[in-house]
Coordinates of C-alpha atoms in Angstrom, one line a residue:
X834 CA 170.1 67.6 94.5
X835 CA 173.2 65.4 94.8
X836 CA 173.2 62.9 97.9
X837 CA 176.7 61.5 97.5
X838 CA 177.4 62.6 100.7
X839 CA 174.2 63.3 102.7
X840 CA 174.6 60.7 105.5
X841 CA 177.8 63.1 106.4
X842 CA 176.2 66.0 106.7
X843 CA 173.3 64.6 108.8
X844 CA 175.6 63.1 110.8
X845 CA 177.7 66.4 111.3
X846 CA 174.3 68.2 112.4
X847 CA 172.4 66.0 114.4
X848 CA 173.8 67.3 117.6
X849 CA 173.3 71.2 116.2
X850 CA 171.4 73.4 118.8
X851 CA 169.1 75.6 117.7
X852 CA 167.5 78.0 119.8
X853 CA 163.8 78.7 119.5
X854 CA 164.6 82.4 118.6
X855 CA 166.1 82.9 115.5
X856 CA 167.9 86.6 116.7
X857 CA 169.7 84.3 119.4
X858 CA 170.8 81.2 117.4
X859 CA 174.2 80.1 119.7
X860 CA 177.0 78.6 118.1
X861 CA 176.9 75.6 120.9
X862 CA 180.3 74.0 121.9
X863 CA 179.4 70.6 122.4
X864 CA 182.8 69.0 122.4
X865 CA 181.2 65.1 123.1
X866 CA 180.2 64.9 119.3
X867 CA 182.8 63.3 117.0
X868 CA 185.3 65.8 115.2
X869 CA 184.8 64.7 111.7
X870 CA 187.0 65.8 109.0
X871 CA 185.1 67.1 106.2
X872 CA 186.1 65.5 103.0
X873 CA 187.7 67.2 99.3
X874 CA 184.8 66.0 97.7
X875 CA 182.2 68.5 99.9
X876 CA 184.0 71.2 97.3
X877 CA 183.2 69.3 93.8
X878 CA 180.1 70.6 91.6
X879 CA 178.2 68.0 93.0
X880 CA 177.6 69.4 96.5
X881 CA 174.2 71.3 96.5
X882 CA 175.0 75.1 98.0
X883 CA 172.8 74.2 100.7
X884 CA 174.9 71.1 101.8
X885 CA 177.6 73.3 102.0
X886 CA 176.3 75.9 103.7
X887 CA 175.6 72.9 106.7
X888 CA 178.6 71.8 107.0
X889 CA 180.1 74.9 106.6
X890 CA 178.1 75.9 110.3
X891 CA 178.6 72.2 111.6
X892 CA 182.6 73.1 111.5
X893 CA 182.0 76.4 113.1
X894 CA 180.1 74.7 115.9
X895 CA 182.7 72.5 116.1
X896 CA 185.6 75.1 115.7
X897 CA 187.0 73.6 112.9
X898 CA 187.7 77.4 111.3
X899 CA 189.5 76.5 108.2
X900 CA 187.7 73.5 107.3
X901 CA 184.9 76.3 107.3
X902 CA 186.4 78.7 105.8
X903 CA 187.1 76.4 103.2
X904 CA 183.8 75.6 102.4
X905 CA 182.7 78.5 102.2
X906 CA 185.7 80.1 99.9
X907 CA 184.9 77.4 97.2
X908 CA 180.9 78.4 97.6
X909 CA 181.4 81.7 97.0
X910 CA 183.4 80.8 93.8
X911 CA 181.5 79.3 92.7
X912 CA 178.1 81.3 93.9
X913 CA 179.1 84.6 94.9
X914 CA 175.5 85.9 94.6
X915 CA 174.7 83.6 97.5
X916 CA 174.4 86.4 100.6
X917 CA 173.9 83.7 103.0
X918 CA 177.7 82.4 102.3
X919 CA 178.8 85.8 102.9
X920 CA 177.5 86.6 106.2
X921 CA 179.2 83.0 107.0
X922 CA 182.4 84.5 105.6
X923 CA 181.8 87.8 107.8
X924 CA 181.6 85.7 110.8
X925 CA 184.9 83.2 109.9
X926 CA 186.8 86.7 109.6
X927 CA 185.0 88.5 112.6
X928 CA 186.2 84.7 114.5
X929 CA 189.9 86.0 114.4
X930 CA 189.1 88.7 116.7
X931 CA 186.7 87.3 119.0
X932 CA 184.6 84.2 119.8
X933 CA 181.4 83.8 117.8
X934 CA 177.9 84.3 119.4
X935 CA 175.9 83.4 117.0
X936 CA 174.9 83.5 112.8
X937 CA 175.5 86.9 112.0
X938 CA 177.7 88.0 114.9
X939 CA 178.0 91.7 113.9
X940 CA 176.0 94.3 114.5
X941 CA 172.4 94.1 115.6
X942 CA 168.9 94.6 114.6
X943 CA 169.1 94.9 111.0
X944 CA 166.4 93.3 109.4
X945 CA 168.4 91.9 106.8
X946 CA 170.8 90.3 109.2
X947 CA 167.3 88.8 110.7
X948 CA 166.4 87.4 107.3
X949 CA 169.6 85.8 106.9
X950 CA 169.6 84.2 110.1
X951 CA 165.8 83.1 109.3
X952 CA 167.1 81.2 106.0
X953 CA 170.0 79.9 108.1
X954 CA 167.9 77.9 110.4
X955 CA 165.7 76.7 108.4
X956 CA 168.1 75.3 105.8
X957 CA 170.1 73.4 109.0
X958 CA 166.5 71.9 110.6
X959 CA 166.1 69.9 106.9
X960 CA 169.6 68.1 108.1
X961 CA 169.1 68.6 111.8
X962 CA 165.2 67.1 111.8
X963 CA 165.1 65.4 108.6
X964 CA 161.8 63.5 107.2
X965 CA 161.2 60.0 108.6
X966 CA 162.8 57.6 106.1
X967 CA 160.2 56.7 103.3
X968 CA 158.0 58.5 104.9
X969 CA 155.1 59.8 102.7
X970 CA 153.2 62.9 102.9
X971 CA 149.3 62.1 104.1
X972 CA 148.0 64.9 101.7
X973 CA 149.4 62.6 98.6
X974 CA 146.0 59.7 99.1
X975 CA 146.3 58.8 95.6
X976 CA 147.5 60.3 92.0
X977 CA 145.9 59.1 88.8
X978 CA 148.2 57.9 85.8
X979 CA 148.5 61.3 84.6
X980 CA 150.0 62.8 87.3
X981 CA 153.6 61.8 86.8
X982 CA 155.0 64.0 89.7
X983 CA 153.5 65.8 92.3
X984 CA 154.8 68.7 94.9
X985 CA 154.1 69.0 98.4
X986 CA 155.0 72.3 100.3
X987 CA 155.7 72.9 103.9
X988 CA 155.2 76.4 103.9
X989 CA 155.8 76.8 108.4
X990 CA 159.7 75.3 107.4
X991 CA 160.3 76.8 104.3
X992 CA 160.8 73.4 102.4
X993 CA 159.3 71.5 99.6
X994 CA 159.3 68.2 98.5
X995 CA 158.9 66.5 95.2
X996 CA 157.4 63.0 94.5
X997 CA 157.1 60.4 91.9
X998 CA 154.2 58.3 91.0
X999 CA 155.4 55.0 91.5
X1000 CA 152.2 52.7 90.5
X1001 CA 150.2 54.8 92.5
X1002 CA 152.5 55.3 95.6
X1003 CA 154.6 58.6 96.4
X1004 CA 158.1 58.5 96.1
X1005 CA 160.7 61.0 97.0
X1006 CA 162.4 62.8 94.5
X1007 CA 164.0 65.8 95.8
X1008 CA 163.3 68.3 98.0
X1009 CA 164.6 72.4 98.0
X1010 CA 165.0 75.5 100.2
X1011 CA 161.7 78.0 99.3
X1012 CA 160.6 81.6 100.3
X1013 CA 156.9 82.0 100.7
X1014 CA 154.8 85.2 101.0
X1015 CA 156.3 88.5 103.6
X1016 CA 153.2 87.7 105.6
X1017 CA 153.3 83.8 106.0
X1018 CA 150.4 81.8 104.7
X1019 CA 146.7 81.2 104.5
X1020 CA 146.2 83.6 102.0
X1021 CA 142.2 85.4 102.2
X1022 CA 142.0 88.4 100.1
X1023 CA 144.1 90.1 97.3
X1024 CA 147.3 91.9 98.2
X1025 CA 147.5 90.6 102.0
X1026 CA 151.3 89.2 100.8
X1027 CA 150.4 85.9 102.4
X1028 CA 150.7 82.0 100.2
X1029 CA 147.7 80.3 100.0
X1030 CA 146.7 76.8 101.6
X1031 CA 145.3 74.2 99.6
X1032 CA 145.5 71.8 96.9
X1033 CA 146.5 73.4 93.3
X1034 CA 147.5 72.6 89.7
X1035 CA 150.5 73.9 87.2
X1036 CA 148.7 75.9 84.9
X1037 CA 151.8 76.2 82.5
X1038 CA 154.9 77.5 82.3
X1039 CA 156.4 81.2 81.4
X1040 CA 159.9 81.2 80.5
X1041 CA 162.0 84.1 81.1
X1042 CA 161.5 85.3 77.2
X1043 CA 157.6 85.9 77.6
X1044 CA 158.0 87.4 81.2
X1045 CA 160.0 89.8 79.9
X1046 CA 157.9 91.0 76.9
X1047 CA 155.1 90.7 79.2
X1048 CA 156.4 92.3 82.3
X1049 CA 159.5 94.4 81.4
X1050 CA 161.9 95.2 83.9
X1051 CA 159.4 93.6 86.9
X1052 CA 160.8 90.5 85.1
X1053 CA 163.6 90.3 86.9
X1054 CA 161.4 89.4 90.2
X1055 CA 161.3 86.1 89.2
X1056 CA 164.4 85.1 87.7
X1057 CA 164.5 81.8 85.2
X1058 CA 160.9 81.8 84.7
X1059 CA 157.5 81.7 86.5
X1060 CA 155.0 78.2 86.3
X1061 CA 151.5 79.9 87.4
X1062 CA 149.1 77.6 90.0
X1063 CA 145.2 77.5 89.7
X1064 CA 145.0 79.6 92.8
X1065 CA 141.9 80.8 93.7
X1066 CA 140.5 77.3 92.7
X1067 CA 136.7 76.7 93.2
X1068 CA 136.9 76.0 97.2
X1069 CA 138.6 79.6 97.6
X1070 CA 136.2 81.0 96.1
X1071 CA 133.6 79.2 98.0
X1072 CA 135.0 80.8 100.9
X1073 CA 135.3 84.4 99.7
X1074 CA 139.2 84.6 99.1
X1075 CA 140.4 86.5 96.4
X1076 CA 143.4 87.3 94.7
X1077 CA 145.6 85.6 91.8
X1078 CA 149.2 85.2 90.6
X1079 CA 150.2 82.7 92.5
X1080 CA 153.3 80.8 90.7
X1081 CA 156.4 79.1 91.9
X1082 CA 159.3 81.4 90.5
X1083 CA 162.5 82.1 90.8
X1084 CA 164.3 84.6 92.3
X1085 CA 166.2 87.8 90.9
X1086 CA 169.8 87.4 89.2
X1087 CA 171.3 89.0 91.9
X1088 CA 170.8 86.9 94.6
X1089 CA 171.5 83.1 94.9
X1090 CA 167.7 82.8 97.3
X1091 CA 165.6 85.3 99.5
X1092 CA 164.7 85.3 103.0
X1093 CA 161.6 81.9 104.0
X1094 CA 158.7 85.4 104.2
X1095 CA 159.7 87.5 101.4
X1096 CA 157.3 87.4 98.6
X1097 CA 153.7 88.8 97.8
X1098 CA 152.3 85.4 98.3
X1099 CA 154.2 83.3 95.4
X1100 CA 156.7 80.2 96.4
X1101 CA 160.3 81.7 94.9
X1102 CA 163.1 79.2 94.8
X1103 CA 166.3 79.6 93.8
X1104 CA 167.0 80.1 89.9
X1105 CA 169.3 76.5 89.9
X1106 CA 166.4 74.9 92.1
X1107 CA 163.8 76.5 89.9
X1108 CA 165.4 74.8 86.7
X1109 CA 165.8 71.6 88.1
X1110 CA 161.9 71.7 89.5
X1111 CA 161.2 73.2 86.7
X1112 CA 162.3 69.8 84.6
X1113 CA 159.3 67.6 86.8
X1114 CA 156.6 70.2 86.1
X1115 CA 153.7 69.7 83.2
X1116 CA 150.0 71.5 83.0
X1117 CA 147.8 69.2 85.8
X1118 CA 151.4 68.8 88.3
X1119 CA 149.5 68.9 92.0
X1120 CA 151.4 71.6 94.2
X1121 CA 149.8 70.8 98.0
X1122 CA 150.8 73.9 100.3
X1123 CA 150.3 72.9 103.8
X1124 CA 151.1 75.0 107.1
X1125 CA 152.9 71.7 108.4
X1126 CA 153.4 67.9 106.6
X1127 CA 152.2 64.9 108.2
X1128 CA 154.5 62.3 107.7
X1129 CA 153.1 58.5 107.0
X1130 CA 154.5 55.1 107.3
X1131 CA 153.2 52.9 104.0
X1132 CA 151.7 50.8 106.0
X1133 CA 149.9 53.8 107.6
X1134 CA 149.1 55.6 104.0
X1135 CA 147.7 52.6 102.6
X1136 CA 144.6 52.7 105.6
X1137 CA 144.3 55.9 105.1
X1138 CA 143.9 56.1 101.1
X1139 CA 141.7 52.8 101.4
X1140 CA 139.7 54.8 103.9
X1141 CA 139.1 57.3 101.5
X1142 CA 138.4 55.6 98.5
X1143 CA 135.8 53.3 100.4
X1144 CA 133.6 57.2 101.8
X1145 CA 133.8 57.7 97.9
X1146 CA 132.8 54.4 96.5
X1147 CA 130.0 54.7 99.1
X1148 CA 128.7 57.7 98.1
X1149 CA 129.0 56.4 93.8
X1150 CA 127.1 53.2 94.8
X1151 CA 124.0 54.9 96.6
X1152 CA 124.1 57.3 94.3
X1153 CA 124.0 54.7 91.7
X1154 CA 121.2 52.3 93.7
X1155 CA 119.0 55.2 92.9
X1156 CA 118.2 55.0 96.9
X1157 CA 118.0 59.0 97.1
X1158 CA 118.3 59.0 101.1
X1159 CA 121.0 57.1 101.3
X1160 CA 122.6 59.6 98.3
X1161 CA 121.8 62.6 100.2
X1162 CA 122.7 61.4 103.4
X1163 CA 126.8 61.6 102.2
X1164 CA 126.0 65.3 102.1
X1165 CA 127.2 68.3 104.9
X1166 CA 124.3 70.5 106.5
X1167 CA 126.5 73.5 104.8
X1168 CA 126.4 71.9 101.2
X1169 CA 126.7 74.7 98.8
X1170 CA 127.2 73.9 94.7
X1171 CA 127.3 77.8 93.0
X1172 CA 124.5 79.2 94.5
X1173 CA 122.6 75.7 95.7
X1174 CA 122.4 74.9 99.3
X1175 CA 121.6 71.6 101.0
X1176 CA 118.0 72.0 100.9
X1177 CA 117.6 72.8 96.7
X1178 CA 120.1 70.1 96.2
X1179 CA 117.9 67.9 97.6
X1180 CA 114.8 68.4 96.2
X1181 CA 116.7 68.6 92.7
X1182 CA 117.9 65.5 92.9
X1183 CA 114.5 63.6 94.4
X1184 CA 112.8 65.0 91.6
X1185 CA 115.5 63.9 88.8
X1186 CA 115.5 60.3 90.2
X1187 CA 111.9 59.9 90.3
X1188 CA 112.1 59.8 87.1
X1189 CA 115.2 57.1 86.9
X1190 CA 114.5 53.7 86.3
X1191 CA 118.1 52.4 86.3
X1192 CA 121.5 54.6 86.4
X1193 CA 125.4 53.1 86.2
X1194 CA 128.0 55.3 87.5
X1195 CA 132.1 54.9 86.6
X1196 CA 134.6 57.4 88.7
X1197 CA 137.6 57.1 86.1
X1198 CA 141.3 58.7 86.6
X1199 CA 140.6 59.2 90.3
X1200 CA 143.2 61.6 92.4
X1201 CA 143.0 61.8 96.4
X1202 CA 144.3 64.4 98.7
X1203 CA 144.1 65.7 102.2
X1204 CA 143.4 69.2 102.0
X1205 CA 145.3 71.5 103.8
X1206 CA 143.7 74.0 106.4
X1207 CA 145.0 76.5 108.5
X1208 CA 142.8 75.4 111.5
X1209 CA 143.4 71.5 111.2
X1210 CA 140.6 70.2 110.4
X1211 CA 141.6 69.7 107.0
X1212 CA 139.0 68.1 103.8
X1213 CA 139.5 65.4 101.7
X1214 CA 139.2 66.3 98.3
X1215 CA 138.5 63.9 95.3
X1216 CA 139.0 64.8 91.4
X1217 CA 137.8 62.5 88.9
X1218 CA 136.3 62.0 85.3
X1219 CA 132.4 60.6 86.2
X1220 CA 130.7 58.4 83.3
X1221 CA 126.7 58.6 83.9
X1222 CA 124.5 56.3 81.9
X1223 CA 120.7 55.9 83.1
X1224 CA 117.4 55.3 81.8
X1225 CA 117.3 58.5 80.2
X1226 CA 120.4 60.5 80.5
X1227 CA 124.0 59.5 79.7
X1228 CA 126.9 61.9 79.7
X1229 CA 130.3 62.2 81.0
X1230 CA 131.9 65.2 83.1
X1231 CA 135.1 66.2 85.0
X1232 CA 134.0 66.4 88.9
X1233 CA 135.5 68.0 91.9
X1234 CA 134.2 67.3 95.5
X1235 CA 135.0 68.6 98.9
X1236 CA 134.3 66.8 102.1
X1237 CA 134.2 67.6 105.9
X1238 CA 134.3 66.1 108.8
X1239 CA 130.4 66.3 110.6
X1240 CA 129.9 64.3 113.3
X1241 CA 132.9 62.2 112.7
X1242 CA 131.9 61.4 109.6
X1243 CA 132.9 62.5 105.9
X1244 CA 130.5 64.8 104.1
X1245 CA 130.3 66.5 100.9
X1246 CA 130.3 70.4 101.5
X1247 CA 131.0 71.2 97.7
X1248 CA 130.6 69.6 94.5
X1249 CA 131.6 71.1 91.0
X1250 CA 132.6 70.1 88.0
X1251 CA 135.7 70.8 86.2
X1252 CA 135.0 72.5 83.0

């Protein structure tokens, strides 16, 4: 997405009311804010729809008409597939007769009008309430070399956000405009038309060709190309949820985007914004969908991910001193592995270090996230590639663990391993 010129736009819409219902968004006349005149270059290829789309409203809330209707002339040129940009156009034309009440000033209770007025919002809150500069989202604790990129999803504002591994440390790439399931999120059982919550991987990539031998004329659903996640992962299944298919996508031809709740529980993005994703995307690509982001200084990160690593390294070391109590103590009273609870877990693994007479344990290509809940809480989960030598066993794994908070401290509540 092009930022040449951004800082206008946020500038234009930082005074933009926005009521709490989206049926009754005003068009507020605040005549104190500064009448900016919207320069040729918001009209070159460069603009992103989206930026347009803002400052197309900003003008109207300004009653600057035919800078509006400006704007939106050229986006419609140059999108006219974009329905959002025509019920803008509706209301520039309705604006000759009378004043404007709102987005969507014709008639009524039509649920498409609703859904337009949904996607208007949220679009103007990204330039309205914008992220904290280099801020960086807490669920990112730490990617391993491999993971070049990674994508964090605010599903409750319909936004997500694309980062680069910079040595380690997140940095912003891009973010886009994205629809989520009709029913919201925190997805439990197959069909319910909700996204899920949690922390999942690109499985690959189906282009457009192979959805359409595989899916015929339901191809069309998801526009350029679908790139499938690893939804249910092992914690899903751990808590019952069921389900699959969940990709990011993009959306059908005839549209530009859909409404922020309008899909069976995939994350649809428009085809131009889906391509350009698309580009970042490999097999492994972490996709966090969160109800809400937690934005973190560096400074603030940085105790956070050193906090983490040290309630791992704790649990490697006494798992390494062969000190079996101390291992077992980093485990939650609800530890389940498959169809092992707490209490097997333990006796399995006092009886395998009884007979241990040394063991040396290396945690290599370590990724840390928070782990997003829909009741807060959250986890902290931990993927890594374990190399276990001892006395009498040596062997080397992919390993996934879970932890909980239990009395204030971390604990494991699942371990697995990663095929």
């Amino acid at each position: 997405m092009s930022r040449s010129w951004l800082k206008i736009a946020v500038c234009l819409t930082a005074g933009l009311y926005l009521a709490p219902a989206v049926n009754s968004m005003q068009w507020p006349q605040d005549k104190a804010l500064p009448q900016t005149r919207l320069p040729d270059t918001l009209l070159s290829a460069q603009a992103h729809p989206e930026e347009v789309v803002v400052a197309a409203v900003t003008a109207i809330r300004e009653d600057r008409l035919a800078d509006a209707d400006r704007l939106i002339d050229a986006l419609l040129t140059e999108r006219p597939n974009y329905r959002l940009a025509h019920l803008l156009k509706g209301d520039l034309l309705l604006a000759r007769a009378q004043p404007l009440a709102g987005i969507g000033s014709g008639p009524q209770g039509d649920e498409k009008l609703a859904d337009l007025r949904a996607e208007a919002t949220v679009r103007i809150q990204r330039y309205s309430a914008p992220p904290p500069a280099n801020a960086i989202p807490a669920n990112l604790l730490q990617l391993n070399e491999a993971q070049r990129y990674a994508v964090v999803i605010d599903a409750g504002k319909s936004r997500l956000y694309l980062y680069r591994n910079d040595n380690g440390v997140p940095r912003y790439v891009l973010d886009f405009y994205m629809t989520i399931g009709k029913l919201g999120f925190d997805k439990n059982r197959e069909g319910d038309q909700r996204t899920p919550l949690g922390v999942y991987f690109v499985t690959g990539h189906m282009p457009r060709e192979q959805l359409n031998q595989t899916y015929g004329k339901r191809a069309e659903l998801y526009g350029v190309g679908a790139w499938p996640l690893s939804y249910p992962n092992d914690w899903d299944r751990q808590q019952g949820r069921t389900g699959s298919g969940i990709w990011l996508h993009g959306v059908p031809y005839d549209t530009y985007s859909r409404a922020p709740k309008a899909s069976n529980g995939c994350v649809a993005l428009s085809n131009p914004d889906m391509v350009a994703l698309g580009g970042y995307l490999l097999p492994g690509t972490p996709v966090v969908i969160t109800p809400s982001i937690e934005w973190l200084a560096e400074s603030d990160w940085q105790i956070r991910r050193t906090a983490a690593q040290a309630e791992l390294e704790a649990w490697r070391s006494d798992w390494e001193s062969l000190n079996t109590s101390n291992y077992l103590g980093h485990y939650a009273s609800d530890f389940r592995t498959g169809k092992t609870n707490l209490a097997s877990w333990k006796q399995q693994k006092a009886s395998v270090n009884a007979d241990k007479e040394w063991a040396k344990i290396r945690l290599e290509g370590l990724s840390l996230f928070s782990y997003p809940t829909n009741d807060g809480d959250g986890l902290l989960m931990a993927n890594f590639e374990q190399d276990y030598q001892s006395s009498n066993l040596n062997m080397r794994s992919k390993k996934r663990l879970y932890f909980k908070r239990e009395a204030q401290n971390w604990r494991i509540v699942y371990e697995g391993s990663l095929g």
